[in-house]
Coordinates of C-alpha atoms and ligand atoms in Angstrom, one line a residue:
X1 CA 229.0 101.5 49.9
X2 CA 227.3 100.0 46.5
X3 CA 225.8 96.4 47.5
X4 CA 227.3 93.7 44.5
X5 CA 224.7 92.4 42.6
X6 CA 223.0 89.1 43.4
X7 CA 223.1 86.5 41.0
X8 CA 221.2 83.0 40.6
X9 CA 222.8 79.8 39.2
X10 CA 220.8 77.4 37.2
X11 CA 222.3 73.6 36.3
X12 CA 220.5 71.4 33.6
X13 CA 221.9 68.0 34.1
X14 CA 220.2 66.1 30.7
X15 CA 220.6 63.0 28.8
X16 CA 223.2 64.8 26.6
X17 CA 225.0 67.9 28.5
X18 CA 225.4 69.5 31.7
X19 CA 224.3 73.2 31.3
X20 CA 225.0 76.0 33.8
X21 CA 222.9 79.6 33.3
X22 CA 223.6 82.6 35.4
X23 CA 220.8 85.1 35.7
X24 CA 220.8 88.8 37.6
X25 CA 218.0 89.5 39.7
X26 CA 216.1 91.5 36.9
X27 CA 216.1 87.8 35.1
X28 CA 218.7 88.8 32.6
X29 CA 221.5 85.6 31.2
X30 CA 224.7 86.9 32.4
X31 CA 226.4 83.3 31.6
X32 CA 226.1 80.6 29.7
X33 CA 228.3 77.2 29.4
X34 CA 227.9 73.8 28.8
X35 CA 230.0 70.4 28.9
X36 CA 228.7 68.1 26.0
X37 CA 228.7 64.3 27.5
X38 CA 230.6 62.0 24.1
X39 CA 232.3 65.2 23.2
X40 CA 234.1 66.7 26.4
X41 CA 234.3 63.7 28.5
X42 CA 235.0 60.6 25.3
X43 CA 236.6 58.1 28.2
X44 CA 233.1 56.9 29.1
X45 CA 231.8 56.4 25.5
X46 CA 228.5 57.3 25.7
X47 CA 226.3 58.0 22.4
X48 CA 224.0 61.3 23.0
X49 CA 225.1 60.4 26.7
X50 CA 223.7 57.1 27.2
X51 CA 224.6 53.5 26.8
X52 CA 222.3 51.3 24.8
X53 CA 222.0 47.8 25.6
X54 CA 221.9 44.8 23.5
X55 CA 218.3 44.2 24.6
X56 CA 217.0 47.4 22.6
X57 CA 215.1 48.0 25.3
X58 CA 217.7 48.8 28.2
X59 CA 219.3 52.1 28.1
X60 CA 221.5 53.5 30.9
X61 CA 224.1 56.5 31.7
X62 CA 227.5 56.0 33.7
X63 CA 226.6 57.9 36.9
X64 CA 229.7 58.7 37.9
X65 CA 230.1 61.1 34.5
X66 CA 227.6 63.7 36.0
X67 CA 229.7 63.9 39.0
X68 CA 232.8 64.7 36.7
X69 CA 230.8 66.9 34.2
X70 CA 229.8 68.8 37.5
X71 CA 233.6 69.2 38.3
X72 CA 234.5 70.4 34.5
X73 CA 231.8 72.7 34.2
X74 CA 232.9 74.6 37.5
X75 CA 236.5 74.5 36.3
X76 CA 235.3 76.1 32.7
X77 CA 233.2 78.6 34.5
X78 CA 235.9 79.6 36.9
X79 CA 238.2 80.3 34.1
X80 CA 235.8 82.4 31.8
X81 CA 235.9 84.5 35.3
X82 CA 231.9 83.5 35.9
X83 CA 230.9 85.8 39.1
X84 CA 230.6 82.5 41.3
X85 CA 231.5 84.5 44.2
X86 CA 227.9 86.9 43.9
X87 CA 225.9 83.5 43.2
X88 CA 223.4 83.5 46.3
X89 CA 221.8 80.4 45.0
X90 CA 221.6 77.4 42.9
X91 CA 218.9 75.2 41.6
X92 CA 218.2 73.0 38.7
X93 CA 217.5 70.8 36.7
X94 CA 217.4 67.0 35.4
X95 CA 216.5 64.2 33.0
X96 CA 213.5 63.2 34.4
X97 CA 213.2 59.1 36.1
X98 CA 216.6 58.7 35.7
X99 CA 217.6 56.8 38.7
X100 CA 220.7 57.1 41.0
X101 CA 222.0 54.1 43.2
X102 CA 223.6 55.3 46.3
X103 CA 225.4 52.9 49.1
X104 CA 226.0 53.0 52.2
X105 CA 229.1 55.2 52.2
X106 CA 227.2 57.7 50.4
X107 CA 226.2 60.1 53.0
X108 CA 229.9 60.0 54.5
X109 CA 231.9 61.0 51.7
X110 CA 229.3 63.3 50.1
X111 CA 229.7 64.9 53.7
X112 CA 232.9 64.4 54.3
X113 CA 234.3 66.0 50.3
X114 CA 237.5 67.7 50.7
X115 CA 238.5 70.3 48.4
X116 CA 242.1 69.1 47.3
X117 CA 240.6 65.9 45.3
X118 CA 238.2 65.5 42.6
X119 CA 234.0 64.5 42.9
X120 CA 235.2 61.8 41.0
X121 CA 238.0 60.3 43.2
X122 CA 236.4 60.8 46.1
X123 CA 232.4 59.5 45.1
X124 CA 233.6 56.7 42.3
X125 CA 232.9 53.9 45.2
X126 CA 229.5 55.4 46.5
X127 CA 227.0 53.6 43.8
X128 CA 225.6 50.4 44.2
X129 CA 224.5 50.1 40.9
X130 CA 227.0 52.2 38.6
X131 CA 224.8 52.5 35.8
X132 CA 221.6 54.9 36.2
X133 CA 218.6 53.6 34.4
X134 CA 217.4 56.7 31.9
X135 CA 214.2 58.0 30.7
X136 CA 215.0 56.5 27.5
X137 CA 214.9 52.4 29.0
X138 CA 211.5 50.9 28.0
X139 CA 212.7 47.3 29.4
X140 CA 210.1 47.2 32.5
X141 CA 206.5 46.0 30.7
X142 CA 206.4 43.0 33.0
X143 CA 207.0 45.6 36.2
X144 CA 204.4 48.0 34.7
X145 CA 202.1 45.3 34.4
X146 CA 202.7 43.7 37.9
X147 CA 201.8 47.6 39.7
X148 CA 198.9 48.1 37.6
X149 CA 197.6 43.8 39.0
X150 CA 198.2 45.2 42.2
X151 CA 196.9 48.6 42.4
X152 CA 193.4 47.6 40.4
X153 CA 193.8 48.9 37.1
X154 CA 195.8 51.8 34.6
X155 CA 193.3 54.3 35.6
X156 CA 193.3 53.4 39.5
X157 CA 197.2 54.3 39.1
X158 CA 196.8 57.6 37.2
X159 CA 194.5 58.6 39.5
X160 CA 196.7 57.8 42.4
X161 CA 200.1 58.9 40.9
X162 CA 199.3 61.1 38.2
X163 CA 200.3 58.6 35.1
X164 CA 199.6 55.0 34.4
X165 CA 202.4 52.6 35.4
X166 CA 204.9 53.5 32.7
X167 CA 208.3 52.0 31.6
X168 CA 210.8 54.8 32.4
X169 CA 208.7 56.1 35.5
X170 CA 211.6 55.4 38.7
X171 CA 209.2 53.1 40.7
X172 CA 209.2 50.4 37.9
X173 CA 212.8 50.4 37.4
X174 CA 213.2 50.2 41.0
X175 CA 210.6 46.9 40.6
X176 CA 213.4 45.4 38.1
X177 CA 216.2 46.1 39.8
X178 CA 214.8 44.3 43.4
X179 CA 214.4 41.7 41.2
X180 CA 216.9 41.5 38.3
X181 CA 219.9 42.9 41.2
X182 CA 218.9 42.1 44.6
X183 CA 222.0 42.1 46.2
X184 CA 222.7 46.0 45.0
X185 CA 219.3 46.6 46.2
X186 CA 219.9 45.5 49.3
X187 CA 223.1 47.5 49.8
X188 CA 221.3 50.7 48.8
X189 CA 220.9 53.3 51.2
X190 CA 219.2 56.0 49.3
X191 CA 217.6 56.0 45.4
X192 CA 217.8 59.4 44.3
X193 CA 216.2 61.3 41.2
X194 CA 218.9 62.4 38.6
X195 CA 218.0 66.2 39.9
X196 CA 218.0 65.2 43.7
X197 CA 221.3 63.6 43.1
X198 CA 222.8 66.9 42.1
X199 CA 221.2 69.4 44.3
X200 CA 223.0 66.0 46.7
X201 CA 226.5 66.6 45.6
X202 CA 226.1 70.4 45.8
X203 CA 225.0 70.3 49.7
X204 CA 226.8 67.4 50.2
X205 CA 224.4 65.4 51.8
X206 CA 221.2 63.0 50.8
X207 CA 218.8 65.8 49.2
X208 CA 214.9 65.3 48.9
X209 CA 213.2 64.9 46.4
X210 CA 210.6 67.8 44.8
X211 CA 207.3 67.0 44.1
X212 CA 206.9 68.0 40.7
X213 CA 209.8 65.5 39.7
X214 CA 208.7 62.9 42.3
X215 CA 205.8 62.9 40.3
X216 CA 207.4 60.7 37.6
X217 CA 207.8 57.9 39.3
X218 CA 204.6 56.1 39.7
X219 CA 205.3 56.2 43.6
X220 CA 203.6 59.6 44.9
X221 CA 200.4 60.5 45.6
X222 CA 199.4 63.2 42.9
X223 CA 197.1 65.4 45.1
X224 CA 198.8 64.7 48.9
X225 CA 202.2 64.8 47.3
X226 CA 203.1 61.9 49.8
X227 CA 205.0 58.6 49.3
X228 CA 201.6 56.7 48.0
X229 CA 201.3 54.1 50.8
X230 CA 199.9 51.3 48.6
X231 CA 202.5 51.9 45.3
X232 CA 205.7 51.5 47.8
X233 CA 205.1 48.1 49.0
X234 CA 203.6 46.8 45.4
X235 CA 207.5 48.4 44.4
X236 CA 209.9 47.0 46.4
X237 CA 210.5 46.4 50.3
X238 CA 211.5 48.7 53.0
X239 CA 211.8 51.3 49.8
X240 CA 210.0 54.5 52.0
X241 CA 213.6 54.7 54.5
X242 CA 215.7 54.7 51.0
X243 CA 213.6 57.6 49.2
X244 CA 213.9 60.1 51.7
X245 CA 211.5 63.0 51.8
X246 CA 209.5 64.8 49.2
X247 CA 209.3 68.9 49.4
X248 CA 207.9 71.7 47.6
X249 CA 209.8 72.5 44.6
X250 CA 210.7 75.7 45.8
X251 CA 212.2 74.5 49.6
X252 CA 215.3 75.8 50.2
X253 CA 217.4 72.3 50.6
X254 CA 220.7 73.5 52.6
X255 CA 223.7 75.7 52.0
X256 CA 226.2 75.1 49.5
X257 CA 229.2 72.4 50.8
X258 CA 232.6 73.8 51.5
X259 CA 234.1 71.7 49.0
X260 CA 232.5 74.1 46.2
X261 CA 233.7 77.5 48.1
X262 CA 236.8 76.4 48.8
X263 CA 238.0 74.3 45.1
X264 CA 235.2 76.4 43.2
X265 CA 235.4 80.0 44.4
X266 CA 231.1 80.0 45.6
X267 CA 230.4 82.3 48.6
X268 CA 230.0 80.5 52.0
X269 CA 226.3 81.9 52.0
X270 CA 225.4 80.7 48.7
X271 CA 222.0 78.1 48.8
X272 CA 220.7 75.4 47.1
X273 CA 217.3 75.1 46.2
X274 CA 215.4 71.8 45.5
X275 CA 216.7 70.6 42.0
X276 CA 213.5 69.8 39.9
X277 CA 212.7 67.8 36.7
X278 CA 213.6 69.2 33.2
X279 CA 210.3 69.4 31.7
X280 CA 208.9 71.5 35.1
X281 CA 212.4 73.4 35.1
X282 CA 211.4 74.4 31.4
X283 CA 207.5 75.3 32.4
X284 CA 209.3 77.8 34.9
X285 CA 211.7 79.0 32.1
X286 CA 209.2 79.6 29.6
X287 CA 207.1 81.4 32.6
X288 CA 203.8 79.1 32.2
X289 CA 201.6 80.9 34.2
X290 CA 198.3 81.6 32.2
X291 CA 196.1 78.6 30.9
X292 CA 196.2 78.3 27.6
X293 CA 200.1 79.1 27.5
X294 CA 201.4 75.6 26.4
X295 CA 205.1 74.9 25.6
X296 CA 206.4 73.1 22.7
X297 CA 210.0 71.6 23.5
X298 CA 211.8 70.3 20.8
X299 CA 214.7 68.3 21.8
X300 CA 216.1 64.8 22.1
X301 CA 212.2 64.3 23.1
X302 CA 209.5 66.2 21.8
X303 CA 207.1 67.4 25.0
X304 CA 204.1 69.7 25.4
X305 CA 203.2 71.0 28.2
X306 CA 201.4 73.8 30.6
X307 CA 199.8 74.6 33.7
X308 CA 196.1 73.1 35.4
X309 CA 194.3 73.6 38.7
X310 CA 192.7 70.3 38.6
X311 CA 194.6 67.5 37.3
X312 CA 192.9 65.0 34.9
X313 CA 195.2 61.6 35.1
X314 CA 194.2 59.5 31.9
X315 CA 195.1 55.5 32.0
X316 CA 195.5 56.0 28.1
X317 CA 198.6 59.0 27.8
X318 CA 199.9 61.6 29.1
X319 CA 201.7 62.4 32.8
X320 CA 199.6 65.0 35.8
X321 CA 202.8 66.2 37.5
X322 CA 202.5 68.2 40.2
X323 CA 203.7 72.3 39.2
X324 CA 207.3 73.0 40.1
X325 CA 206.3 76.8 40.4
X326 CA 203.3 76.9 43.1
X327 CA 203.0 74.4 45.3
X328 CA 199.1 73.8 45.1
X329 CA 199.1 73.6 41.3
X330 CA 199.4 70.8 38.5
X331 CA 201.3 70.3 34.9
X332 CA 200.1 68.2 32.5
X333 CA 202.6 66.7 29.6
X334 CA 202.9 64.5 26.7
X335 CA 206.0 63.1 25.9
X336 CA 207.3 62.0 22.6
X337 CA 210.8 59.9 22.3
X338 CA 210.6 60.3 18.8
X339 CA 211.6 63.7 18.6
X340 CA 215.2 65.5 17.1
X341 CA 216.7 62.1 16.6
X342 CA 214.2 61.0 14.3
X343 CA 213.9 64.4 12.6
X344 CA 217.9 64.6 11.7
X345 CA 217.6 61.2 10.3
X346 CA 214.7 62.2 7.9
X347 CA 216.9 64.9 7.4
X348 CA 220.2 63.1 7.0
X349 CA 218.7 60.8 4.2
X350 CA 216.3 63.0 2.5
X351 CA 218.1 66.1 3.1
X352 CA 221.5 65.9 2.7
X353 CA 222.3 66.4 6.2
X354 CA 221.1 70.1 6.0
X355 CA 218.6 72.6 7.4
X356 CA 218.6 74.9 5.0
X357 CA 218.0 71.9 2.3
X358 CA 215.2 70.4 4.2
X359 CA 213.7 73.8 4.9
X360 CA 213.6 74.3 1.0
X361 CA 212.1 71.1 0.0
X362 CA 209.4 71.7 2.5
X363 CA 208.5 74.6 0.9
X364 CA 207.7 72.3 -2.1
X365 CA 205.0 70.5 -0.9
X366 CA 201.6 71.8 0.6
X367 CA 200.3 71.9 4.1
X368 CA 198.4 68.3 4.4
X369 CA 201.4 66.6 2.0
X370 CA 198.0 66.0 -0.1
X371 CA 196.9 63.4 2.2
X372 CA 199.9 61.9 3.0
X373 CA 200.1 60.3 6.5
X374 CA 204.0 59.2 7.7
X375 CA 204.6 57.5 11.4
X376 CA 208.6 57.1 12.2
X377 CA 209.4 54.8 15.2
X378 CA 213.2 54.7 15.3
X379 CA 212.6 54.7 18.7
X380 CA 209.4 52.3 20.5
X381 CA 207.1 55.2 21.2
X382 CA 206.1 56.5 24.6
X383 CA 203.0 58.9 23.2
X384 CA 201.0 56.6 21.8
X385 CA 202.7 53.6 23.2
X386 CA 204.5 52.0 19.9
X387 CA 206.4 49.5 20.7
X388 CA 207.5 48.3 17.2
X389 CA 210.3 50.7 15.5
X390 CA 209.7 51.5 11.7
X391 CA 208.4 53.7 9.4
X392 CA 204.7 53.6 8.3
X393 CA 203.6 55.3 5.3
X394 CA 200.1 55.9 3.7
X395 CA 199.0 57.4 0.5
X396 CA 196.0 60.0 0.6
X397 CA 193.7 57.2 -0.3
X398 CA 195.2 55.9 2.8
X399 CA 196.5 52.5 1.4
X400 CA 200.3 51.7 3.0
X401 CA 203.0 52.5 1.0
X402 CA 206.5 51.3 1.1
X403 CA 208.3 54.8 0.1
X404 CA 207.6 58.8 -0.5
X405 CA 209.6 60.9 -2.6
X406 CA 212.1 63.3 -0.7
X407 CA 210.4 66.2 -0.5
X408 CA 206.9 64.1 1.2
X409 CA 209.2 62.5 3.3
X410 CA 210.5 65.8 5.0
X411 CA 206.9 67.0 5.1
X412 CA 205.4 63.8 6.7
X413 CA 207.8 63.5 9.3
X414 CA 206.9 67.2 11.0
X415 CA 203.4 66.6 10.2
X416 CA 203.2 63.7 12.1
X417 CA 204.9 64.8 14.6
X418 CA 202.7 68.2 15.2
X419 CA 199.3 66.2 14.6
X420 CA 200.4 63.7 17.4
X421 CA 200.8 66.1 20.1
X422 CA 197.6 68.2 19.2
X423 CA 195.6 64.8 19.2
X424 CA 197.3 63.8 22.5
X425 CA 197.4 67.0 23.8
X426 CA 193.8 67.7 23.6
X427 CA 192.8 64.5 25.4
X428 CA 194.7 65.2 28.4
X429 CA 193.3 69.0 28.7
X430 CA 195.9 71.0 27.1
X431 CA 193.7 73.7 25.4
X432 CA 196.0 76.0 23.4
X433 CA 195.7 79.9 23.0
X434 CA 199.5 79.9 21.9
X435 CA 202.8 78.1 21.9
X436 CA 206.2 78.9 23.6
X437 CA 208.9 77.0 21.8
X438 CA 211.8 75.8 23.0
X439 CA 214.8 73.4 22.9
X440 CA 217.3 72.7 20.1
X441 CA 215.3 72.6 17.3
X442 CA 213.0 75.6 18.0
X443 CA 215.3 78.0 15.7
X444 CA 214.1 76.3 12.9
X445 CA 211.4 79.0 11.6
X446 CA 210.4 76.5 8.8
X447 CA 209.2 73.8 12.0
X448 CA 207.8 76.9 13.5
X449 CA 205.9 77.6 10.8
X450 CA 204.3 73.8 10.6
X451 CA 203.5 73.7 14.5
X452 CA 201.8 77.4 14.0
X453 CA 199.4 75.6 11.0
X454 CA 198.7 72.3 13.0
X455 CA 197.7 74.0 16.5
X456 CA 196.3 76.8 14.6
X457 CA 197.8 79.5 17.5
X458 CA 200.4 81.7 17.3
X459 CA 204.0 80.3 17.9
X460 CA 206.4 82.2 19.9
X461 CA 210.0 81.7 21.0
X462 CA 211.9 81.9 24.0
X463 CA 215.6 84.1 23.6
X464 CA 217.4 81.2 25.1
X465 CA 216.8 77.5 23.4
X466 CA 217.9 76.4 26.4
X467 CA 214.7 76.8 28.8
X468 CA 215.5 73.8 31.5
X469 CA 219.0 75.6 32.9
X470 CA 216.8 79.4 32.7
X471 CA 214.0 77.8 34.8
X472 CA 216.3 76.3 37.2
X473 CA 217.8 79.9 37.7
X474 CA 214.5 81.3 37.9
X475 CA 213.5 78.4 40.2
X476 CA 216.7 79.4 43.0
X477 CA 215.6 83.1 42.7
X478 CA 212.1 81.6 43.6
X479 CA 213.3 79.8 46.1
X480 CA 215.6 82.3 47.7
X481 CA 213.3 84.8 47.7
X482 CA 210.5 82.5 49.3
X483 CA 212.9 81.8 52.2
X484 CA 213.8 85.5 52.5
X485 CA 210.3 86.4 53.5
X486 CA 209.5 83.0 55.1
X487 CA 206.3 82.2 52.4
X488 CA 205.8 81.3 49.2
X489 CA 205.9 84.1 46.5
X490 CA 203.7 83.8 43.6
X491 CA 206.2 83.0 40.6
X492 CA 204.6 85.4 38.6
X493 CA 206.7 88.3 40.9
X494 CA 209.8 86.6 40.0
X495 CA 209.4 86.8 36.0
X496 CA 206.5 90.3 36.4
X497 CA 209.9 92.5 34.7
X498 CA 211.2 90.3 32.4
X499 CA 211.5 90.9 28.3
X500 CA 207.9 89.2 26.8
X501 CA 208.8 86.4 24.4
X502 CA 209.2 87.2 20.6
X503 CA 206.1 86.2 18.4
X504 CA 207.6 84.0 15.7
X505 CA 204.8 82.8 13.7
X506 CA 201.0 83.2 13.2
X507 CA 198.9 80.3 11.8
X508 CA 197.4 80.7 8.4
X509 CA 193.6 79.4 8.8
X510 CA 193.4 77.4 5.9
X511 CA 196.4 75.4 6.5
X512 CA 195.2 74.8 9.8
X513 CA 191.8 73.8 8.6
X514 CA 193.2 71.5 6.6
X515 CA 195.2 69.8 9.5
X516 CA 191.7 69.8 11.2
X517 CA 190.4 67.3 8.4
X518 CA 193.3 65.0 8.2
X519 CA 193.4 64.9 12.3
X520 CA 191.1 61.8 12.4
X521 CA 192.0 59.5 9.8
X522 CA 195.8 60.4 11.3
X523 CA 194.5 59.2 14.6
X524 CA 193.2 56.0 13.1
X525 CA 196.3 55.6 12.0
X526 CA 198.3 56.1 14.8
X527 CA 195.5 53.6 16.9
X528 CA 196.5 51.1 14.7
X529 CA 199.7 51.1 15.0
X530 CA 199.8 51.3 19.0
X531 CA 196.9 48.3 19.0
X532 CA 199.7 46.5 17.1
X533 CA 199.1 46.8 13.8
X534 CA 201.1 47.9 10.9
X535 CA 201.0 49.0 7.2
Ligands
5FX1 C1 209.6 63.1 30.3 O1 208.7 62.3 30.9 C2 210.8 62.4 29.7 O2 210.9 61.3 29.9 C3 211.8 63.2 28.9 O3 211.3 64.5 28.5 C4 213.0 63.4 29.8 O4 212.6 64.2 30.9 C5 214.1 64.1 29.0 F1 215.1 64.4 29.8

């Protein structure tokens, strides 16, 4: 009798869709499908997926729509006849510091789901604070402020945690909601990660947190990957009992609940693996494993990444997380807010609304835009911290300057963007020998082509844009291959037979040289703006 192939299920939750990618064991995509937040799901009237807040400062997701976009998806997937029945295990992946607010009913009905109603109807009353603070809130500066008084400094709490105290990190929200809600935190029995909450609802129970992901939140000890004793109580009280554990990213977290084999048409044997982060879910999709590999992902935020033995927290930038992929090893990122959205709206005003447009008019300009230096802060900046939103143009003599012509704009906006994560890439010990790119906007050659010249390495591109749903698939074949043999498995045997990534671009040296020059008058710039200053 022929065995049926084994297949591996990754989720993505982000800020704007819930993804699902099917892998064989040979790391081919069998299936692909998405939900898009505004789009499929309009009753909840998010924007990109999130709720701004009149503040400008707040910004939040309905948590209740991931549990329904969990529901759809399944339904969508059933119906295209996905092989859900040969799925022997799930991971993935989500927004990273996204909160999620759980009462004390929670544990009941996420144990106690019955396949004749919806995730919806039967978890709607299981949040104590309905709305999930998202990466994208920036309100907490006085919370920041108060851990770094307490712990002895920014650089006491990279080196503790892995990143300085930072807005969106978990453990500061937390601080503002103790004190901005007290009564919800009080009725809180658990705080989950937006990925533990998922891998939550698939085992139907409270699931742990992983340690790559738990690294965002200013809470855990970088190197013991342990609640950090001192961070907790300078938090919130009595918050270790409502965090639950931390495990490798790779622990296998329980099987799948009945609720998904009997409404969903899963296998009784099928098992969950930890649910990770999306930045380390992509760093296992784009198979980081030698240094010098660094991804490039170009999404909603712009973030480079790659792998490091030895972390090296800096109080100015950047984020030591632990890796999602071997369990004694480190990833270092920089994160950039300003990324597609800002892009699109260069592109919308000088460009017509089109790629192909903007593609041509960068072509009519030279590498360098002769001097020109643009900074665009529609959103406050996380990398370097911006808080003021606006657009900041100077000349090549480098006096300010109110406007540039259409085709400099296009040019300045990418350039900026490329030159900021070299600069801040480099001073958190990201030392590039090429680039994997990935995320929506990495089919655009003509981007490509600019992050080849500014990095001066070859660019290359993964098949799939999508790298954060892959790495979650690759992440449950991890997982459920570490549990079959009882150990840990290097990745590198999970990914050793799968198709090498396409080379895209090469770098032209003189462009690149050229980038060199302008790199320090560009970080002057940039200094000034983060100390405050503007043109
Ligand atoms: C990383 O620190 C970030 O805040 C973002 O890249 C989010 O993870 C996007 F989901």
């Amino acid at each position: 009798m022929s065995e049926l192939p084994r297949y591996f299920l990754g989720f993505d939750s982000s800020t704007q869709s819930f993804k699902a990618t099917i892998v064989d064991e040979g790391l081919k995509v069998v299936y692909e499908r998405a939900v898009n937040f505004d789009a499929d799901l309009p009753e909840f009237k998010t924007q990109g997926g999130v709720h701004r807040h009149a503040d400008g400062l707040t910004v939040t997701s309905p948590t209740i729509l991931w549990v329904a976009a969990l529901d759809l998806l399944l339904e969508r997937m059933r119906g295209d006849g996905a092989p859900l029945a040969q799925v022997r295990a799930i991971s993935g992946s989500g927004q990273q510091h996204g909160s999620v607010w759980l009462n004390n009913k929670a544990q009941g009905a996420l144990r106690g789901l019955a396949a004749g109603r919806t995730l919806r109807e039967q978890l709607v009353g299981i949040f104590s604070v309905a709305d999930s603070p998202i990466w994208m809130d920036s309100s907490t500066g006085e919370q920041c402020a108060a851990l770094e008084k307490a712990l002895g400094g920014a650089q006491r709490v990279a080196e503790l945690t892995g990143s300085r105290a930072t807005e969106r990190f978990t453990g500061n929200q937390i601080a503002k909601i103790h004190q901005t809600q007290p009564q919800a935190y009080e009725a809180t029995a658990r705080i989950a990660l937006v990925s533990s909450f998922m891998a939550s609802l698939l085992i139907g129970d409270f699931a742990p947190i992983d340690a790559s992901d738990g690294a965002g939140m200013n809470l855990m000890d970088l190197r013991l990957k342990k609640w950090a004793s001192e961070a907790l109580p300078a938090t919130a009280p009595e918050l270790e009992r409502r965090l639950g554990a931390i495990v490798a990213s790779h622990t296998d977290v329980g099987p799948l609940h009945d609720y998904f084999v009997k409404r969903h048409g899963f296998a009784a044997n099928c098992r969950v693996v930890a649910f990770s982060g999306d930045n380390p879910c992509s760093l296992a999709g784009l198979r980081l494993a030698e240094a010098g590999d660094l991804a490039i992902s170009l999404g909603t935020s712009d973030t480079l990444f790659g792998t490091l033995t030895e972390p090296k927290p800096s109080a100015s930038e950047g984020h030591m997380f632990a890796s999602p992929v071997d369990p004694d090893g480190y990833m270092a990122m920089i994160c950039r807010k300003n990324g597609s959205l800002t892009r699109e709206a260069v592109r919308d005003r000088a460009a017509g609304g089109s790629w192909e447009t903007f593609n041509t008019m960068l072509a009519q300009t030279p590498p360098g835009n002769n001097g020109r230096i643009g900074i665009y802060v529609r959103e406050a900046e996380i990398t370097p911290p911006i808080q003021r939103t606006g657009e900041y143009r100077f000349n090549g003599a480098g006096r300010a300057v109110g406007s540039f012509s259409n085709v400099e704009e296009v040019r300045a906006v990418l350039e900026s963007q490329f030159m900021s994560m070299r600069l801040h890439g480099q001073n958190v010990g990201l030392k590039p020998a090429r680039l994997i790119a990935t995320g929506g906007a990495s089919v655009n050659p003509a981007l490509l082509r600019v992050a080849a010249d500014v990095f001066g390495t070859p660019v290359y591109v993964a098949g799939k844009a999508d790298s954060a749903s892959l790495g979650a698939a690759y992440r449950a074949l991890h997982g459920f291959r570490c549990r079959e043999v009882g150990r840990v498995v290097p990745f590198q045997l999970v990914f050793a037979n799968a198709t090498p990534f396409r080379k895209a671009v090469d770098p032209d040296a003189a462009a690149h040289g050229v980038y060199t020059e302008l790199l320090a008058r560009f970080e002057e710039v940039e200094r000034a703006l983060a100390g405050g200053g503007a043109g």
